[in-house]
Short mmCIF file of C-alpha atoms and ligand atoms in Angstrom, two decimals:
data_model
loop_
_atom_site.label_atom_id
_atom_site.label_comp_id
_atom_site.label_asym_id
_atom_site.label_seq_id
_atom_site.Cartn_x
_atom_site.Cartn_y
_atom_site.Cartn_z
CA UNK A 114 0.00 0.00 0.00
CA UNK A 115 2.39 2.61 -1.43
CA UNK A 116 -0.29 5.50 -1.02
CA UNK A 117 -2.06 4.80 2.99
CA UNK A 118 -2.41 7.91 4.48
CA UNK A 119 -2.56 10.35 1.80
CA UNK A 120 -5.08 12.00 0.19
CA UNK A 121 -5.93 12.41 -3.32
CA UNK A 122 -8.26 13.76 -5.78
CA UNK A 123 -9.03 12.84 -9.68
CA UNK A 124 -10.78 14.67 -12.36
CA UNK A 125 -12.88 12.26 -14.99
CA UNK A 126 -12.79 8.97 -13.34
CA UNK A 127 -15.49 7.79 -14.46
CA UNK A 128 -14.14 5.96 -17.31
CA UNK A 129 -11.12 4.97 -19.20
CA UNK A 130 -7.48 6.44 -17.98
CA UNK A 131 -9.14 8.38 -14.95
CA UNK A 132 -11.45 5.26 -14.01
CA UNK A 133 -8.48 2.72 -13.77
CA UNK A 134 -6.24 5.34 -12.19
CA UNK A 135 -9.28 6.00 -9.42
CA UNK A 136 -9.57 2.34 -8.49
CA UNK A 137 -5.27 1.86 -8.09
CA UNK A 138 -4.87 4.96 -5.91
CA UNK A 139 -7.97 3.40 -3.74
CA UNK A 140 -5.99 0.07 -3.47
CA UNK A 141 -2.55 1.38 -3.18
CA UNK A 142 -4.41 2.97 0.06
CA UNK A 143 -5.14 6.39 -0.83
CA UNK A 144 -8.11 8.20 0.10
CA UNK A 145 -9.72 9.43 -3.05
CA UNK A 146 -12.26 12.14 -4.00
CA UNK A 147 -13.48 10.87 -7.56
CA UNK A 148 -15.15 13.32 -9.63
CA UNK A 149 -16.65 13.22 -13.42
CA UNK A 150 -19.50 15.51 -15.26
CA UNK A 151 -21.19 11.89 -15.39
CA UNK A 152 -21.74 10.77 -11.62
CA UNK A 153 -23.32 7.60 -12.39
CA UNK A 154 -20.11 6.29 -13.85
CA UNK A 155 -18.97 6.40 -10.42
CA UNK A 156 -21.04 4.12 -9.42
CA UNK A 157 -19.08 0.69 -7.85
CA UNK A 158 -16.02 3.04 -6.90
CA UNK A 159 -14.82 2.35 -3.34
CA UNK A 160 -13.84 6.20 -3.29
CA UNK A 161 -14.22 8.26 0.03
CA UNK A 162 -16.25 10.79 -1.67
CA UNK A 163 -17.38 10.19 -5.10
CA UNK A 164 -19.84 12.60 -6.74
CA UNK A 165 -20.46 14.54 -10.31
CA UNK A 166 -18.44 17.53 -11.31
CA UNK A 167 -17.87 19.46 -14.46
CA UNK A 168 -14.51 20.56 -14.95
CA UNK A 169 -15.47 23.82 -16.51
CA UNK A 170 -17.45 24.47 -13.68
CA UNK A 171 -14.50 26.86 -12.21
CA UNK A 172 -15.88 27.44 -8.57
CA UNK A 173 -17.33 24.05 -8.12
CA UNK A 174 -13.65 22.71 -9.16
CA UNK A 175 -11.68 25.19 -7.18
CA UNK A 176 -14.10 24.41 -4.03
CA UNK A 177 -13.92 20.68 -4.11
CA UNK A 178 -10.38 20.40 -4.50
CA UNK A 179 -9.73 22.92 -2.17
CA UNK A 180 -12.41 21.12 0.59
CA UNK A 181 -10.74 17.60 -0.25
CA UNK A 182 -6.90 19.08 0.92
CA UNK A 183 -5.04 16.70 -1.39
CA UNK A 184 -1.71 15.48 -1.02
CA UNK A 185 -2.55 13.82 -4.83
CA UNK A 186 -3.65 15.78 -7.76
CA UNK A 187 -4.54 13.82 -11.09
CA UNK A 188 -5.67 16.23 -13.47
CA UNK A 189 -7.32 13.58 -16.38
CA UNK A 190 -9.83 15.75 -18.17
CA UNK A 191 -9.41 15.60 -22.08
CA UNK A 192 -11.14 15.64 -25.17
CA UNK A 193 -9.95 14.86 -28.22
CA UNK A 194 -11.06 17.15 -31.77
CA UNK A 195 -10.03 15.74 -35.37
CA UNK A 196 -8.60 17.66 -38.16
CA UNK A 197 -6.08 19.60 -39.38
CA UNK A 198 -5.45 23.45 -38.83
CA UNK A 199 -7.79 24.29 -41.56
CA UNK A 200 -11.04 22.55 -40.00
CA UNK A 201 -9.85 23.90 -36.65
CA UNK A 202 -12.78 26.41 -35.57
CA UNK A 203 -12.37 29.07 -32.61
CA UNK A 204 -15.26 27.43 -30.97
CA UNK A 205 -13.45 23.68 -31.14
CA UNK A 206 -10.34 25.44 -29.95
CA UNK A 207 -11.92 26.80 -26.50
CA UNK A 208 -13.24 23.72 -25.87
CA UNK A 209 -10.34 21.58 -26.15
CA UNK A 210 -8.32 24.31 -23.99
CA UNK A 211 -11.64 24.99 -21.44
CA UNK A 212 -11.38 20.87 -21.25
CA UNK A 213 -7.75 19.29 -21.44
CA UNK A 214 -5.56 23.22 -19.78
CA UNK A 215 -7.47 25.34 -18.10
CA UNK A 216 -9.48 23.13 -15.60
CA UNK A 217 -5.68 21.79 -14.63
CA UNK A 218 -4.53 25.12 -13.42
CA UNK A 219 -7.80 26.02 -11.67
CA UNK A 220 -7.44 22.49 -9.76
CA UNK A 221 -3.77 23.33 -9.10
CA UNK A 222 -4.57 26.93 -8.02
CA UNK A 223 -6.75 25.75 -5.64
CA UNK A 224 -4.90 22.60 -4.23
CA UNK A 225 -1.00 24.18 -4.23
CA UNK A 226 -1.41 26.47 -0.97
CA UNK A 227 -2.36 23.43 1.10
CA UNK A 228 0.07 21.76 -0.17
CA UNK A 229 2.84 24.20 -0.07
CA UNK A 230 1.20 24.33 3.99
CA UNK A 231 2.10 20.73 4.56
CA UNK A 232 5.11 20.27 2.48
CA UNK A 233 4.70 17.79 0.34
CA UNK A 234 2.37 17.60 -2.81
CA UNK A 235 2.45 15.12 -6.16
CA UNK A 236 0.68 16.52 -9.16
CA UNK A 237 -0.03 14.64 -11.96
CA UNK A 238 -1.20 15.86 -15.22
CA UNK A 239 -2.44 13.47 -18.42
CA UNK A 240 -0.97 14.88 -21.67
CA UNK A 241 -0.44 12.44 -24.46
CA UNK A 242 2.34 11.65 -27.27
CA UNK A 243 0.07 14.08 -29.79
CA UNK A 244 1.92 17.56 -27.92
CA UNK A 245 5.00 18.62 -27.93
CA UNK A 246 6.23 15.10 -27.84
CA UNK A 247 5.31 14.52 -31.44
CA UNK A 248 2.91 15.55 -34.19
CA UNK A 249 0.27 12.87 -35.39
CA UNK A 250 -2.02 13.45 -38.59
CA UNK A 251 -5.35 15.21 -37.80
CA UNK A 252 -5.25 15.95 -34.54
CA UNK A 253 -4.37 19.76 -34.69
CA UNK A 254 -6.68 21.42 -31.69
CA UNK A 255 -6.07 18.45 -29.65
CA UNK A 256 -1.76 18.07 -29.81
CA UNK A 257 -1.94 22.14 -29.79
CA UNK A 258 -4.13 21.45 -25.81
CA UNK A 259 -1.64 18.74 -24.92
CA UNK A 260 1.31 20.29 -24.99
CA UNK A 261 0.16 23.12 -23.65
CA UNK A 262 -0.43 20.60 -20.76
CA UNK A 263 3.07 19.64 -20.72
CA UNK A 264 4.10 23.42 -20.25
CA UNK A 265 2.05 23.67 -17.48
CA UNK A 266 3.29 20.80 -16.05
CA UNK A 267 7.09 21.73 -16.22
CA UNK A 268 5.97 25.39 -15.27
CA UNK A 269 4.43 24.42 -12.06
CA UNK A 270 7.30 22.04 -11.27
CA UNK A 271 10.15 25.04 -11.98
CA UNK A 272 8.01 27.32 -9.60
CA UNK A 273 7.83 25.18 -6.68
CA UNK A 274 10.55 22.53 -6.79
CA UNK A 275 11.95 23.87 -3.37
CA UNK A 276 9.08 23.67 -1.82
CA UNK A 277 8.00 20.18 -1.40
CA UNK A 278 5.97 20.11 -4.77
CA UNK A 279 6.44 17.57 -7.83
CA UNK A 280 4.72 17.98 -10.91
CA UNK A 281 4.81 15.79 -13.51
CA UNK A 282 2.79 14.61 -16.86
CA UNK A 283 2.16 11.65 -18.51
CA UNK A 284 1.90 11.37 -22.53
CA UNK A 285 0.22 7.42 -23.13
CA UNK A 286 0.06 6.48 -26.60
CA UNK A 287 -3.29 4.85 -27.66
CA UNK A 288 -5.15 3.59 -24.65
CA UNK A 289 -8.11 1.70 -24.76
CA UNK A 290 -11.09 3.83 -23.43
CA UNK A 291 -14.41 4.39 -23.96
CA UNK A 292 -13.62 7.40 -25.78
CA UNK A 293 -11.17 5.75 -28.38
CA UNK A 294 -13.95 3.13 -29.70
CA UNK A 295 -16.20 6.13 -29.98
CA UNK A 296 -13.67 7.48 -32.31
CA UNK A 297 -13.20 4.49 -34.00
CA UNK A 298 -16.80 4.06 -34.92
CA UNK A 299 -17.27 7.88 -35.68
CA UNK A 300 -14.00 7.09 -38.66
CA UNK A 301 -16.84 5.11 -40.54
CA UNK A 302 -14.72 2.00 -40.29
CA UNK A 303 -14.24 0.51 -36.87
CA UNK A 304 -11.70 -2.39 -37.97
CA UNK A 305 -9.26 -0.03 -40.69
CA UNK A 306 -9.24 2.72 -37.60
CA UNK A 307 -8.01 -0.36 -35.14
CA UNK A 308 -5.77 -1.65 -37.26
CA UNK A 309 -4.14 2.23 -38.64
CA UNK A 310 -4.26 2.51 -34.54
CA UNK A 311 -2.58 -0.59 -33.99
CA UNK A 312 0.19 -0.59 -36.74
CA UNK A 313 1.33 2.85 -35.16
CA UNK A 314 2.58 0.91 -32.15
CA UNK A 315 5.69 -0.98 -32.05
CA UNK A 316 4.48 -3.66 -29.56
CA UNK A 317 1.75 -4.19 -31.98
CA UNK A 318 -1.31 -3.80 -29.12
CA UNK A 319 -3.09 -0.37 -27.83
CA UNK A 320 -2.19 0.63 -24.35
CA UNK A 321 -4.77 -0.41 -21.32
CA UNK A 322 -6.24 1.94 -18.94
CA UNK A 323 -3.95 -0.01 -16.12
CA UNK A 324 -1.05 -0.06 -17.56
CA UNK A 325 -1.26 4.24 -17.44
CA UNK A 326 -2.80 4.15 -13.97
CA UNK A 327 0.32 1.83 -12.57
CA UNK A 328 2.07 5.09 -13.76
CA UNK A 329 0.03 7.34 -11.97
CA UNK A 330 0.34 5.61 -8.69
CA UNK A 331 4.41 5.81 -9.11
CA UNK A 332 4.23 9.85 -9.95
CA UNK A 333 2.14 9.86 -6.94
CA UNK A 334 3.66 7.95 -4.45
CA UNK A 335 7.52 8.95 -2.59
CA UNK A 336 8.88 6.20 -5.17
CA UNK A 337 9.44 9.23 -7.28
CA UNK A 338 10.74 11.84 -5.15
CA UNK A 339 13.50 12.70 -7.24
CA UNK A 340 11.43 13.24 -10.26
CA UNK A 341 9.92 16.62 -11.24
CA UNK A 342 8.59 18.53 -14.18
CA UNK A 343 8.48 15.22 -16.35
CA UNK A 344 6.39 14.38 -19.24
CA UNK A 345 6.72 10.30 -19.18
CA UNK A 346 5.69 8.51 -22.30
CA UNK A 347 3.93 5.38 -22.05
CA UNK A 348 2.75 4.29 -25.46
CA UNK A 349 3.92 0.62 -26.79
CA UNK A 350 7.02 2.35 -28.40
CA UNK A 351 5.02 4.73 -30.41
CA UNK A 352 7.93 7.19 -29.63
CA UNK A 353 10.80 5.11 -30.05
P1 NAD B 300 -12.57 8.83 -21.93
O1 NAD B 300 -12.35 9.92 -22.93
O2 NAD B 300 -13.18 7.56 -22.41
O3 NAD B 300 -13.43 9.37 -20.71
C1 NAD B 300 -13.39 10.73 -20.38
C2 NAD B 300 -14.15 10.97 -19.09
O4 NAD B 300 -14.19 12.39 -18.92
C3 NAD B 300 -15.60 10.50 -19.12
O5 NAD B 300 -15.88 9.74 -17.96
C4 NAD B 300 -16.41 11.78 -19.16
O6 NAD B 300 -17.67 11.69 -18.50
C5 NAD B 300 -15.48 12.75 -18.45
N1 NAD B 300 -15.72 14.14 -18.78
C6 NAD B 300 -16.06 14.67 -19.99
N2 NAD B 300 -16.29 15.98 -19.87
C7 NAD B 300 -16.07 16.31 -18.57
C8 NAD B 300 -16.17 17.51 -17.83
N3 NAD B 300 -16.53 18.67 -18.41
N4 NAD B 300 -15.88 17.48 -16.50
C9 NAD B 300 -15.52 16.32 -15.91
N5 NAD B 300 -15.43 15.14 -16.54
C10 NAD B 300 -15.70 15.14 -17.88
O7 NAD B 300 -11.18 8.49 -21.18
P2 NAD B 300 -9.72 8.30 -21.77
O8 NAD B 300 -9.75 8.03 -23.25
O9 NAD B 300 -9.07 7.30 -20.88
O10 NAD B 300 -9.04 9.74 -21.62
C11 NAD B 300 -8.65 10.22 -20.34
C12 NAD B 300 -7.50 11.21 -20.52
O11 NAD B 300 -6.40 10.54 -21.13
C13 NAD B 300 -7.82 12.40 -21.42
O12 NAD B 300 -7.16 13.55 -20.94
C14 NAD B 300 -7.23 11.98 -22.75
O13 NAD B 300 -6.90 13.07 -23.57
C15 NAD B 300 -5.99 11.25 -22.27
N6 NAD B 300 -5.43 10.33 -23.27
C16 NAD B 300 -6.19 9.29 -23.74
C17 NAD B 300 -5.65 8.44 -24.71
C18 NAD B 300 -6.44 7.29 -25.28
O14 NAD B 300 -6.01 6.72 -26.29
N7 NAD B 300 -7.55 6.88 -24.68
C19 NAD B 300 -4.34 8.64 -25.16
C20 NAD B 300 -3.60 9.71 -24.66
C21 NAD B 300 -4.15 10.54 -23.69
#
């Protein structure tokens, strides 16, 4: 039980990435405040509080994290736009940034004082390998929101390295989620999407939602005290 003792709270856990990474703080001992916008996908989690909460909603985020005191802060809100720069509209654009940035500093804003208080705080932010990491075909609003995740991330992590503080991201490759088969379906053909999906990842599989909440629990947990400012990838070799 790498976590008993400390406190955490999750954004989107009510599925995929955020789900998984929800139910291995809980084992690893953690008390956990699980949020989403959908509540009922909460439903079954053995969280200490567990209720629904929109991300864009700034002073219901900025309340709960602040009345949840966390030593653990996984920021996991995202949402994912196709198309290239020339589809891109302004409205798309806010969205992505109101979904997968801003709601990340409002959380931190609220939970860093505490933090900074006790000592001691892990942050951990989910970017992905479509950022600054690398560019991938059609996915313009959405690599432009992740790696403005990433700067975030090593921001934070500059500003408060001497004070107890370690923020890092994580970039997964292609993770199987709820969200991703939606995708697939919405290309107009499920099994070429898989496959284009597949072939783009070295180990010849798409990621599970364990395999990036194992990951979490490490960034969270004094197994990584040394580490700060990090964007880890974690994507089958995608980045080789
Ligand atoms: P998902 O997209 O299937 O689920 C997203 C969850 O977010 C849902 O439970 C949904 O209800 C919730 N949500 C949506 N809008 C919200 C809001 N306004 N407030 C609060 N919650 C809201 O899950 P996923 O695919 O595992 O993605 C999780 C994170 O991982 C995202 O940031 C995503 O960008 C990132 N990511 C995913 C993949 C992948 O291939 N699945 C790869 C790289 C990064």
């Amino acid at each position: 039980m790498r976590l008993q003792g400390k406190t955490a709270f999750i954004t989107a856990a009510g599925q995929g990435i955020g789900r998984a990474t929800a139910e291995a703080l809980i084992r690893e001992g953690a008390s956990v405040t699980a949020t989403d916008l959908n509540g009922d996908l909460l439903k079954g989690l053995k969280a200490a509080h567990a209720f629904a909460l929109d991300v864009t909603d700034k002073v219901a985020l900025t309340q709960a994290v602040h009345d949840t005191a966390p030593d653990i802060l996984v920021n996991c809100s995202g949402i994912v736009h196709a198309g290239t720069i020339l589809e891109a509209t302004d409205q798309d654009f806010d969205t992505a940034m109101n979904l997968n940035v801003r709601p990340h500093m409002q959380a931190i804003q609220a939970a860093l004082p505490g933090m900074i208080d006790r000592g001691h705080g892990a942050i951990v932010n989910i970017a992905s390998v479509c950022s600054s990491v690398m560019g991938l075909p059609n996915r313009f609003i959405y690599g432009t929101s992740k790696a403005a995740t990433i700067g975030l991330t090593k921001q934070v992590a500059a500003d408060f390295v001497g004070q107890g503080i370690r923020c890092n991201a994580i970039a997964p490759g292609t993770v199987d989620s709820p969200s991703l088969h939606e995708r697939l379906r919405a290309s107009g053909d499920y099994d070429a999407a898989m496959t284009a999906f597949v072939a783009r990842q070295p180990m010849g599989r798409i990621g599970q939602a364990q395999e990036i909440a194992d990951l979490v629990v490490y960034l969270s947990s004094d197994e990584s005290r040394y580490m700060t400012g990090q964007c880890v990838c974690i994507d089958g070799g995608m980045t080789i």
